[in-house]
């Protein structure tokens, strides 16, 4: 495992699925994430946002834009799994996306706003899902 890509390791999930209580906790995490992100980067200037948070890592600006990209993809994956029978999702090259011009130099406010609005929709979807919906799946080609 690459410690630059996964400094704290990949997440581990129980093979037996999840409980309603675990999911409720994760939904609360999703609900609070945009405000926590905004708080973490609030007041930082352009130079600080251009700082790499570790050697070989992305800048803070790239991280903010990446989270917006990543969470947008996550919501779409949920929606595909709910609307289609075990769809195959399209992966994306996170590192390549982080090197696109907007991720390198754009202001972070649009991504922060996107996170707030996207998470509002995501939480509404998650809170409306029943056990059967949570049991649905998609296929990742990798």
mmCIF file with all atom_site columns, C-alpha atoms in Angstrom:
data_model
loop_
_atom_site.group_PDB
_atom_site.id
_atom_site.type_symbol
_atom_site.label_atom_id
_atom_site.label_alt_id
_atom_site.label_comp_id
_atom_site.label_asym_id
_atom_site.label_entity_id
_atom_site.label_seq_id
_atom_site.pdbx_PDB_ins_code
_atom_site.Cartn_x
_atom_site.Cartn_y
_atom_site.Cartn_z
_atom_site.occupancy
_atom_site.B_iso_or_equiv
_atom_site.pdbx_formal_charge
_atom_site.auth_seq_id
_atom_site.auth_comp_id
_atom_site.auth_asym_id
_atom_site.auth_atom_id
_atom_site.pdbx_PDB_model_num
ATOM 1   C CA . UNK A 1 1   ? 0.000   0.000  0.000   1.00 0.00 ? 1   UNK A CA 1
ATOM 2   C CA . UNK A 1 2   ? 1.302   3.435  -0.952  1.00 0.00 ? 2   UNK A CA 1
ATOM 3   C CA . UNK A 1 3   ? 1.671   5.558  2.233   1.00 0.00 ? 3   UNK A CA 1
ATOM 4   C CA . UNK A 1 4   ? 1.431   8.774  0.172   1.00 0.00 ? 4   UNK A CA 1
ATOM 5   C CA . UNK A 1 5   ? -1.948  7.763  -1.270  1.00 0.00 ? 5   UNK A CA 1
ATOM 6   C CA . UNK A 1 6   ? -3.230  6.098  1.882   1.00 0.00 ? 6   UNK A CA 1
ATOM 7   C CA . UNK A 1 7   ? -1.401  7.652  4.857   1.00 0.00 ? 7   UNK A CA 1
ATOM 8   C CA . UNK A 1 8   ? -3.824  6.155  7.365   1.00 0.00 ? 8   UNK A CA 1
ATOM 9   C CA . UNK A 1 9   ? -4.645  3.031  5.374   1.00 0.00 ? 9   UNK A CA 1
ATOM 10  C CA . UNK A 1 10  ? -7.664  1.977  3.367   1.00 0.00 ? 10  UNK A CA 1
ATOM 11  C CA . UNK A 1 11  ? -10.996 1.744  5.188   1.00 0.00 ? 11  UNK A CA 1
ATOM 12  C CA . UNK A 1 12  ? -12.053 -1.654 6.472   1.00 0.00 ? 12  UNK A CA 1
ATOM 13  C CA . UNK A 1 13  ? -15.644 -2.822 6.495   1.00 0.00 ? 13  UNK A CA 1
ATOM 14  C CA . UNK A 1 14  ? -17.238 -5.848 8.092   1.00 0.00 ? 14  UNK A CA 1
ATOM 15  C CA . UNK A 1 15  ? -18.074 -8.661 5.679   1.00 0.00 ? 15  UNK A CA 1
ATOM 16  C CA . UNK A 1 16  ? -21.484 -9.054 7.262   1.00 0.00 ? 16  UNK A CA 1
ATOM 17  C CA . UNK A 1 17  ? -22.756 -5.641 6.147   1.00 0.00 ? 17  UNK A CA 1
ATOM 18  C CA . UNK A 1 18  ? -23.618 -2.674 8.261   1.00 0.00 ? 18  UNK A CA 1
ATOM 19  C CA . UNK A 1 19  ? -26.127 -1.900 10.956  1.00 0.00 ? 19  UNK A CA 1
ATOM 20  C CA . UNK A 1 20  ? -28.717 0.861  10.912  1.00 0.00 ? 20  UNK A CA 1
ATOM 21  C CA . UNK A 1 21  ? -26.854 2.545  13.772  1.00 0.00 ? 21  UNK A CA 1
ATOM 22  C CA . UNK A 1 22  ? -23.563 2.511  11.853  1.00 0.00 ? 22  UNK A CA 1
ATOM 23  C CA . UNK A 1 23  ? -25.264 3.965  8.789   1.00 0.00 ? 23  UNK A CA 1
ATOM 24  C CA . UNK A 1 24  ? -26.937 6.664  10.890  1.00 0.00 ? 24  UNK A CA 1
ATOM 25  C CA . UNK A 1 25  ? -23.537 7.672  12.249  1.00 0.00 ? 25  UNK A CA 1
ATOM 26  C CA . UNK A 1 26  ? -22.067 7.817  8.750   1.00 0.00 ? 26  UNK A CA 1
ATOM 27  C CA . UNK A 1 27  ? -25.009 9.912  7.546   1.00 0.00 ? 27  UNK A CA 1
ATOM 28  C CA . UNK A 1 28  ? -24.308 12.346 10.379  1.00 0.00 ? 28  UNK A CA 1
ATOM 29  C CA . UNK A 1 29  ? -20.662 12.449 9.258   1.00 0.00 ? 29  UNK A CA 1
ATOM 30  C CA . UNK A 1 30  ? -21.791 13.227 5.711   1.00 0.00 ? 30  UNK A CA 1
ATOM 31  C CA . UNK A 1 31  ? -24.157 15.893 7.024   1.00 0.00 ? 31  UNK A CA 1
ATOM 32  C CA . UNK A 1 32  ? -21.410 17.661 8.986   1.00 0.00 ? 32  UNK A CA 1
ATOM 33  C CA . UNK A 1 33  ? -18.553 17.276 6.482   1.00 0.00 ? 33  UNK A CA 1
ATOM 34  C CA . UNK A 1 34  ? -19.153 20.480 4.466   1.00 0.00 ? 34  UNK A CA 1
ATOM 35  C CA . UNK A 1 35  ? -19.135 22.717 7.540   1.00 0.00 ? 35  UNK A CA 1
ATOM 36  C CA . UNK A 1 36  ? -16.043 20.963 8.878   1.00 0.00 ? 36  UNK A CA 1
ATOM 37  C CA . UNK A 1 37  ? -14.286 21.458 5.535   1.00 0.00 ? 37  UNK A CA 1
ATOM 38  C CA . UNK A 1 38  ? -15.290 25.122 5.424   1.00 0.00 ? 38  UNK A CA 1
ATOM 39  C CA . UNK A 1 39  ? -14.030 25.582 8.990   1.00 0.00 ? 39  UNK A CA 1
ATOM 40  C CA . UNK A 1 40  ? -10.730 23.820 8.209   1.00 0.00 ? 40  UNK A CA 1
ATOM 41  C CA . UNK A 1 41  ? -9.909  26.102 5.277   1.00 0.00 ? 41  UNK A CA 1
ATOM 42  C CA . UNK A 1 42  ? -11.668 29.253 6.477   1.00 0.00 ? 42  UNK A CA 1
ATOM 43  C CA . UNK A 1 43  ? -9.456  32.303 6.450   1.00 0.00 ? 43  UNK A CA 1
ATOM 44  C CA . UNK A 1 44  ? -6.602  30.693 4.536   1.00 0.00 ? 44  UNK A CA 1
ATOM 45  C CA . UNK A 1 45  ? -4.968  32.896 1.933   1.00 0.00 ? 45  UNK A CA 1
ATOM 46  C CA . UNK A 1 46  ? -3.919  31.889 -1.599  1.00 0.00 ? 46  UNK A CA 1
ATOM 47  C CA . UNK A 1 47  ? -0.390  31.045 -0.512  1.00 0.00 ? 47  UNK A CA 1
ATOM 48  C CA . UNK A 1 48  ? -1.651  28.782 2.280   1.00 0.00 ? 48  UNK A CA 1
ATOM 49  C CA . UNK A 1 49  ? -4.113  27.072 -0.078  1.00 0.00 ? 49  UNK A CA 1
ATOM 50  C CA . UNK A 1 50  ? -1.171  26.417 -2.395  1.00 0.00 ? 50  UNK A CA 1
ATOM 51  C CA . UNK A 1 51  ? 0.725   24.609 0.353   1.00 0.00 ? 51  UNK A CA 1
ATOM 52  C CA . UNK A 1 52  ? 1.221   20.877 -0.026  1.00 0.00 ? 52  UNK A CA 1
ATOM 53  C CA . UNK A 1 53  ? 0.043   19.211 3.150   1.00 0.00 ? 53  UNK A CA 1
ATOM 54  C CA . UNK A 1 54  ? 2.827   16.643 2.861   1.00 0.00 ? 54  UNK A CA 1
ATOM 55  C CA . UNK A 1 55  ? 5.750   15.989 0.529   1.00 0.00 ? 55  UNK A CA 1
ATOM 56  C CA . UNK A 1 56  ? 4.479   14.521 -2.714  1.00 0.00 ? 56  UNK A CA 1
ATOM 57  C CA . UNK A 1 57  ? 0.890   15.319 -1.775  1.00 0.00 ? 57  UNK A CA 1
ATOM 58  C CA . UNK A 1 58  ? -1.667  17.726 -3.141  1.00 0.00 ? 58  UNK A CA 1
ATOM 59  C CA . UNK A 1 59  ? -2.075  21.344 -2.186  1.00 0.00 ? 59  UNK A CA 1
ATOM 60  C CA . UNK A 1 60  ? -4.887  22.266 0.178   1.00 0.00 ? 60  UNK A CA 1
ATOM 61  C CA . UNK A 1 61  ? -6.691  23.783 -2.822  1.00 0.00 ? 61  UNK A CA 1
ATOM 62  C CA . UNK A 1 62  ? -6.418  20.482 -4.698  1.00 0.00 ? 62  UNK A CA 1
ATOM 63  C CA . UNK A 1 63  ? -7.734  18.604 -1.668  1.00 0.00 ? 63  UNK A CA 1
ATOM 64  C CA . UNK A 1 64  ? -10.828 20.825 -1.415  1.00 0.00 ? 64  UNK A CA 1
ATOM 65  C CA . UNK A 1 65  ? -11.559 20.425 -5.127  1.00 0.00 ? 65  UNK A CA 1
ATOM 66  C CA . UNK A 1 66  ? -10.856 16.679 -4.898  1.00 0.00 ? 66  UNK A CA 1
ATOM 67  C CA . UNK A 1 67  ? -13.361 16.222 -2.077  1.00 0.00 ? 67  UNK A CA 1
ATOM 68  C CA . UNK A 1 68  ? -16.025 17.966 -4.186  1.00 0.00 ? 68  UNK A CA 1
ATOM 69  C CA . UNK A 1 69  ? -15.152 15.737 -7.174  1.00 0.00 ? 69  UNK A CA 1
ATOM 70  C CA . UNK A 1 70  ? -15.011 12.584 -5.072  1.00 0.00 ? 70  UNK A CA 1
ATOM 71  C CA . UNK A 1 71  ? -18.285 13.218 -3.289  1.00 0.00 ? 71  UNK A CA 1
ATOM 72  C CA . UNK A 1 72  ? -20.021 14.092 -6.569  1.00 0.00 ? 72  UNK A CA 1
ATOM 73  C CA . UNK A 1 73  ? -18.918 10.702 -7.912  1.00 0.00 ? 73  UNK A CA 1
ATOM 74  C CA . UNK A 1 74  ? -20.064 8.997  -4.698  1.00 0.00 ? 74  UNK A CA 1
ATOM 75  C CA . UNK A 1 75  ? -23.556 10.472 -4.950  1.00 0.00 ? 75  UNK A CA 1
ATOM 76  C CA . UNK A 1 76  ? -23.815 9.432  -8.588  1.00 0.00 ? 76  UNK A CA 1
ATOM 77  C CA . UNK A 1 77  ? -22.769 5.895  -7.642  1.00 0.00 ? 77  UNK A CA 1
ATOM 78  C CA . UNK A 1 78  ? -25.491 5.744  -5.002  1.00 0.00 ? 78  UNK A CA 1
ATOM 79  C CA . UNK A 1 79  ? -28.049 6.965  -7.515  1.00 0.00 ? 79  UNK A CA 1
ATOM 80  C CA . UNK A 1 80  ? -26.966 4.470  -10.199 1.00 0.00 ? 80  UNK A CA 1
ATOM 81  C CA . UNK A 1 81  ? -27.140 1.606  -7.698  1.00 0.00 ? 81  UNK A CA 1
ATOM 82  C CA . UNK A 1 82  ? -30.628 2.659  -6.659  1.00 0.00 ? 82  UNK A CA 1
ATOM 83  C CA . UNK A 1 83  ? -31.960 3.214  -10.185 1.00 0.00 ? 83  UNK A CA 1
ATOM 84  C CA . UNK A 1 84  ? -30.304 0.366  -12.090 1.00 0.00 ? 84  UNK A CA 1
ATOM 85  C CA . UNK A 1 85  ? -29.739 -3.332 -11.499 1.00 0.00 ? 85  UNK A CA 1
ATOM 86  C CA . UNK A 1 86  ? -26.131 -3.652 -10.302 1.00 0.00 ? 86  UNK A CA 1
ATOM 87  C CA . UNK A 1 87  ? -24.647 -1.133 -12.746 1.00 0.00 ? 87  UNK A CA 1
ATOM 88  C CA . UNK A 1 88  ? -20.976 -0.992 -13.564 1.00 0.00 ? 88  UNK A CA 1
ATOM 89  C CA . UNK A 1 89  ? -19.648 2.399  -12.560 1.00 0.00 ? 89  UNK A CA 1
ATOM 90  C CA . UNK A 1 90  ? -16.979 4.355  -14.365 1.00 0.00 ? 90  UNK A CA 1
ATOM 91  C CA . UNK A 1 91  ? -13.879 4.906  -12.259 1.00 0.00 ? 91  UNK A CA 1
ATOM 92  C CA . UNK A 1 92  ? -11.936 8.119  -12.606 1.00 0.00 ? 92  UNK A CA 1
ATOM 93  C CA . UNK A 1 93  ? -8.287  9.020  -12.296 1.00 0.00 ? 93  UNK A CA 1
ATOM 94  C CA . UNK A 1 94  ? -8.256  11.135 -9.122  1.00 0.00 ? 94  UNK A CA 1
ATOM 95  C CA . UNK A 1 95  ? -4.628  12.172 -9.587  1.00 0.00 ? 95  UNK A CA 1
ATOM 96  C CA . UNK A 1 96  ? -5.276  13.351 -13.152 1.00 0.00 ? 96  UNK A CA 1
ATOM 97  C CA . UNK A 1 97  ? -8.364  15.277 -12.052 1.00 0.00 ? 97  UNK A CA 1
ATOM 98  C CA . UNK A 1 98  ? -6.296  16.961 -9.309  1.00 0.00 ? 98  UNK A CA 1
ATOM 99  C CA . UNK A 1 99  ? -3.887  18.236 -11.984 1.00 0.00 ? 99  UNK A CA 1
ATOM 100 C CA . UNK A 1 100 ? -6.593  19.856 -14.139 1.00 0.00 ? 100 UNK A CA 1
ATOM 101 C CA . UNK A 1 101 ? -6.347  23.665 -14.311 1.00 0.00 ? 101 UNK A CA 1
ATOM 102 C CA . UNK A 1 102 ? -9.414  24.320 -12.149 1.00 0.00 ? 102 UNK A CA 1
ATOM 103 C CA . UNK A 1 103 ? -8.105  22.083 -9.350  1.00 0.00 ? 103 UNK A CA 1
ATOM 104 C CA . UNK A 1 104 ? -4.726  23.789 -9.456  1.00 0.00 ? 104 UNK A CA 1
ATOM 105 C CA . UNK A 1 105 ? -5.795  27.405 -9.439  1.00 0.00 ? 105 UNK A CA 1
ATOM 106 C CA . UNK A 1 106 ? -9.524  28.031 -9.035  1.00 0.00 ? 106 UNK A CA 1
ATOM 107 C CA . UNK A 1 107 ? -10.955 29.590 -5.891  1.00 0.00 ? 107 UNK A CA 1
ATOM 108 C CA . UNK A 1 108 ? -12.251 27.013 -3.434  1.00 0.00 ? 108 UNK A CA 1
ATOM 109 C CA . UNK A 1 109 ? -15.575 28.722 -2.720  1.00 0.00 ? 109 UNK A CA 1
ATOM 110 C CA . UNK A 1 110 ? -17.421 27.036 -5.611  1.00 0.00 ? 110 UNK A CA 1
ATOM 111 C CA . UNK A 1 111 ? -16.281 23.610 -4.373  1.00 0.00 ? 111 UNK A CA 1
ATOM 112 C CA . UNK A 1 112 ? -17.274 24.459 -0.793  1.00 0.00 ? 112 UNK A CA 1
ATOM 113 C CA . UNK A 1 113 ? -20.714 25.571 -1.989  1.00 0.00 ? 113 UNK A CA 1
ATOM 114 C CA . UNK A 1 114 ? -21.017 22.457 -4.128  1.00 0.00 ? 114 UNK A CA 1
ATOM 115 C CA . UNK A 1 115 ? -20.230 20.285 -1.103  1.00 0.00 ? 115 UNK A CA 1
ATOM 116 C CA . UNK A 1 116 ? -22.879 22.020 0.997   1.00 0.00 ? 116 UNK A CA 1
ATOM 117 C CA . UNK A 1 117 ? -25.585 21.613 -1.640  1.00 0.00 ? 117 UNK A CA 1
ATOM 118 C CA . UNK A 1 118 ? -24.518 18.143 -2.731  1.00 0.00 ? 118 UNK A CA 1
ATOM 119 C CA . UNK A 1 119 ? -24.449 16.872 0.848   1.00 0.00 ? 119 UNK A CA 1
ATOM 120 C CA . UNK A 1 120 ? -27.923 18.308 1.446   1.00 0.00 ? 120 UNK A CA 1
ATOM 121 C CA . UNK A 1 121 ? -29.221 16.171 -1.435  1.00 0.00 ? 121 UNK A CA 1
ATOM 122 C CA . UNK A 1 122 ? -27.079 13.170 -0.454  1.00 0.00 ? 122 UNK A CA 1
ATOM 123 C CA . UNK A 1 123 ? -28.339 13.178 3.134   1.00 0.00 ? 123 UNK A CA 1
ATOM 124 C CA . UNK A 1 124 ? -31.954 13.490 1.943   1.00 0.00 ? 124 UNK A CA 1
ATOM 125 C CA . UNK A 1 125 ? -31.416 10.461 -0.290  1.00 0.00 ? 125 UNK A CA 1
ATOM 126 C CA . UNK A 1 126 ? -29.671 8.422  2.413   1.00 0.00 ? 126 UNK A CA 1
ATOM 127 C CA . UNK A 1 127 ? -32.284 9.196  5.057   1.00 0.00 ? 127 UNK A CA 1
ATOM 128 C CA . UNK A 1 128 ? -35.035 8.068  2.676   1.00 0.00 ? 128 UNK A CA 1
ATOM 129 C CA . UNK A 1 129 ? -33.376 4.725  1.906   1.00 0.00 ? 129 UNK A CA 1
ATOM 130 C CA . UNK A 1 130 ? -34.718 1.544  3.473   1.00 0.00 ? 130 UNK A CA 1
ATOM 131 C CA . UNK A 1 131 ? -32.858 -1.711 4.224   1.00 0.00 ? 131 UNK A CA 1
ATOM 132 C CA . UNK A 1 132 ? -33.481 -3.018 0.708   1.00 0.00 ? 132 UNK A CA 1
ATOM 133 C CA . UNK A 1 133 ? -32.029 0.135  -0.809  1.00 0.00 ? 133 UNK A CA 1
ATOM 134 C CA . UNK A 1 134 ? -28.892 -0.180 1.317   1.00 0.00 ? 134 UNK A CA 1
ATOM 135 C CA . UNK A 1 135 ? -28.510 -3.786 0.128   1.00 0.00 ? 135 UNK A CA 1
ATOM 136 C CA . UNK A 1 136 ? -28.294 -2.713 -3.530  1.00 0.00 ? 136 UNK A CA 1
ATOM 137 C CA . UNK A 1 137 ? -24.923 -2.766 -5.239  1.00 0.00 ? 137 UNK A CA 1
ATOM 138 C CA . UNK A 1 138 ? -22.887 -1.579 -8.150  1.00 0.00 ? 138 UNK A CA 1
ATOM 139 C CA . UNK A 1 139 ? -19.867 -3.170 -9.790  1.00 0.00 ? 139 UNK A CA 1
ATOM 140 C CA . UNK A 1 140 ? -16.483 -1.461 -9.914  1.00 0.00 ? 140 UNK A CA 1
ATOM 141 C CA . UNK A 1 141 ? -14.486 -2.633 -12.935 1.00 0.00 ? 141 UNK A CA 1
ATOM 142 C CA . UNK A 1 142 ? -11.229 -2.656 -10.972 1.00 0.00 ? 142 UNK A CA 1
#
